[in-house]
């Protein structure tokens, strides 16, 4: 049986991952309305990835005999200004998630739960990738500019992203 405090913290993390999915869907909607279809598609792949993150935690709790308690998902912002502002917000959000994953790891270490430490290592590594990919887009937008011809090039480039659940990659 998993430590009660740790199970509670993982339930809170499920909520954060589902909120992330919601936030990226809200960003997708903004891009779709702006006819930036590549960026809308990138956000959809990101939202699917967040759903996968949530369900991975969900299944882990079930596997460890703990209850999954779903809470209300906060409404994400709908007022965005520009592609650059959105990707900067995404980066800040991912930094917040990284901090949260690190705190979960600290707790797993504190309560000596080796199985959860091993499980969480996947998320620790995943967050490095998550932050790096968004940081790259922020840099591109800052260099090329987030309007005119440059934005159309970046939009086309980002539209090629798809999400494949890791288990299917093996
Ligand atoms: Fe689930 Fe983007 O971290």
XYZ file of C-alpha atoms and ligand atoms in Angstrom:
173
model
C 0.000 0.000 0.000
C 1.282 3.416 -0.963
C 1.888 6.125 1.661
C -1.294 8.162 2.183
C 0.377 11.558 1.797
C 2.081 10.421 -1.385
C -1.206 9.079 -2.839
C -2.847 12.446 -2.061
C -0.010 14.330 -3.762
C -0.261 12.066 -6.853
C -4.020 12.734 -6.991
C -3.222 16.459 -6.967
C -0.708 15.887 -9.750
C -3.406 14.145 -11.840
C -5.432 17.350 -11.514
C -2.440 19.452 -12.602
C -1.865 17.241 -15.663
C -5.559 17.427 -16.619
C -5.461 21.203 -16.125
C -2.412 21.248 -18.433
C -4.459 19.381 -21.053
C -7.231 21.952 -20.647
C -4.824 24.898 -20.863
C -3.253 23.587 -24.079
C -6.712 22.973 -25.574
C -7.560 26.594 -24.771
C -4.370 27.676 -26.545
C -5.271 25.382 -29.470
C -8.642 27.149 -29.768
C -6.953 30.571 -29.904
C -4.539 29.458 -32.642
C -7.394 27.844 -34.611
C -9.354 31.122 -34.491
C -6.251 32.951 -35.741
C -5.921 30.445 -38.645
C -2.538 29.333 -37.334
C -3.378 25.684 -37.973
C 0.133 24.301 -37.449
C 0.349 25.820 -33.964
C -3.202 24.667 -33.202
C -2.166 21.148 -34.188
C 1.008 21.400 -32.042
C -1.143 22.385 -29.054
C -3.487 19.463 -29.710
C -0.519 17.056 -29.627
C 0.633 18.740 -26.395
C -2.847 18.341 -24.870
C -2.897 14.639 -25.786
C 0.504 14.259 -24.159
C -0.816 15.840 -20.941
C -3.764 13.439 -20.970
C -1.277 10.599 -21.262
C 0.700 12.013 -18.297
C -2.486 12.159 -16.193
C -3.539 8.605 -17.087
C -0.076 7.241 -16.348
C -0.431 8.585 -12.767
C -4.054 7.377 -12.663
C -3.073 3.816 -13.601
C -0.152 3.863 -11.173
C -2.429 4.688 -8.225
C -4.793 1.860 -9.203
C -1.846 -0.506 -9.531
C -0.678 0.432 -6.023
C -4.137 -0.122 -4.546
C -4.858 3.570 -3.901
C -8.019 5.464 -4.778
C -8.119 7.890 -7.677
C -9.983 11.018 -6.575
C -10.742 13.394 -9.415
C -11.213 17.038 -8.491
C -12.637 20.040 -10.320
C -10.430 21.249 -13.155
C -9.838 24.998 -12.996
C -10.931 27.039 -16.013
C -7.910 27.932 -18.143
C -7.350 31.438 -19.439
C -8.955 32.251 -22.805
C -7.415 35.697 -23.241
C -4.210 35.372 -25.176
C -2.260 38.094 -26.974
C 0.144 36.551 -29.446
C 1.988 33.319 -30.322
C 5.067 34.526 -28.403
C 3.017 35.321 -25.303
C 1.355 31.869 -25.504
C 4.605 29.941 -25.820
C 6.174 32.011 -23.010
C 3.154 31.113 -20.862
C 3.603 27.435 -21.842
C 7.222 27.566 -20.744
C 6.283 29.067 -17.379
C 3.610 26.407 -16.982
C 6.060 23.597 -17.719
C 8.512 25.061 -15.172
C 5.684 24.980 -12.619
C 4.965 21.296 -13.490
C 8.663 20.424 -13.200
C 8.734 21.941 -9.714
C 5.679 19.908 -8.784
C 7.214 16.641 -10.089
C 10.406 17.399 -8.155
C 8.377 17.904 -4.982
C 6.673 14.543 -5.567
C 10.101 12.951 -5.931
C 11.261 14.632 -2.689
C 8.251 13.138 -0.907
C 8.831 9.641 -2.370
C 12.435 9.825 -1.131
C 11.308 11.042 2.298
C 8.867 8.155 2.766
C 11.349 5.657 1.295
C 9.051 4.506 -1.516
C 11.513 3.055 -4.018
C 8.808 1.949 -6.492
C 7.407 5.481 -6.726
C 10.902 6.942 -7.055
C 11.510 4.661 -10.017
C 8.099 5.519 -11.501
C 8.637 9.274 -11.087
C 12.034 9.190 -12.796
C 10.190 8.941 -16.157
C 8.457 12.274 -15.406
C 11.689 13.924 -14.271
C 13.264 13.048 -17.640
C 10.094 13.957 -19.558
C 10.050 17.451 -18.028
C 13.571 18.139 -19.340
C 12.245 17.453 -22.854
C 9.008 19.382 -22.281
C 10.846 22.524 -21.177
C 13.490 22.235 -23.911
C 10.953 21.911 -26.752
C 8.927 24.952 -25.632
C 12.070 26.981 -24.916
C 13.218 26.312 -28.503
C 9.937 27.661 -29.894
C 10.130 30.786 -27.678
C 13.664 31.410 -28.998
C 12.532 30.941 -32.611
C 9.629 33.356 -32.175
C 11.892 35.927 -30.537
C 14.411 35.670 -33.370
C 12.082 35.478 -36.359
C 9.238 37.563 -34.942
C 5.721 36.427 -34.253
C 4.007 37.986 -37.252
C 4.291 38.162 -41.058
C 6.232 35.645 -43.134
C 8.241 34.327 -40.158
C 5.189 33.203 -38.255
C 3.860 31.304 -41.281
C 7.160 29.395 -41.536
C 7.120 28.468 -37.847
C 3.442 27.537 -38.092
C 4.164 25.132 -40.952
C 7.098 23.648 -39.069
C 5.147 23.093 -35.824
C 2.245 21.517 -37.702
C 4.328 18.413 -38.374
C 4.287 17.360 -34.705
C 2.186 14.329 -33.752
C 1.755 12.574 -30.448
C 2.465 8.859 -30.135
C 2.045 7.314 -26.693
C 5.484 6.001 -25.577
C 4.275 2.370 -25.282
C 3.469 2.378 -29.004
C 6.950 3.555 -29.901
C 8.562 0.315 -28.671
Fe 2.690 16.904 -18.026
Fe 3.748 19.196 -19.754
O 3.893 18.206 -18.242
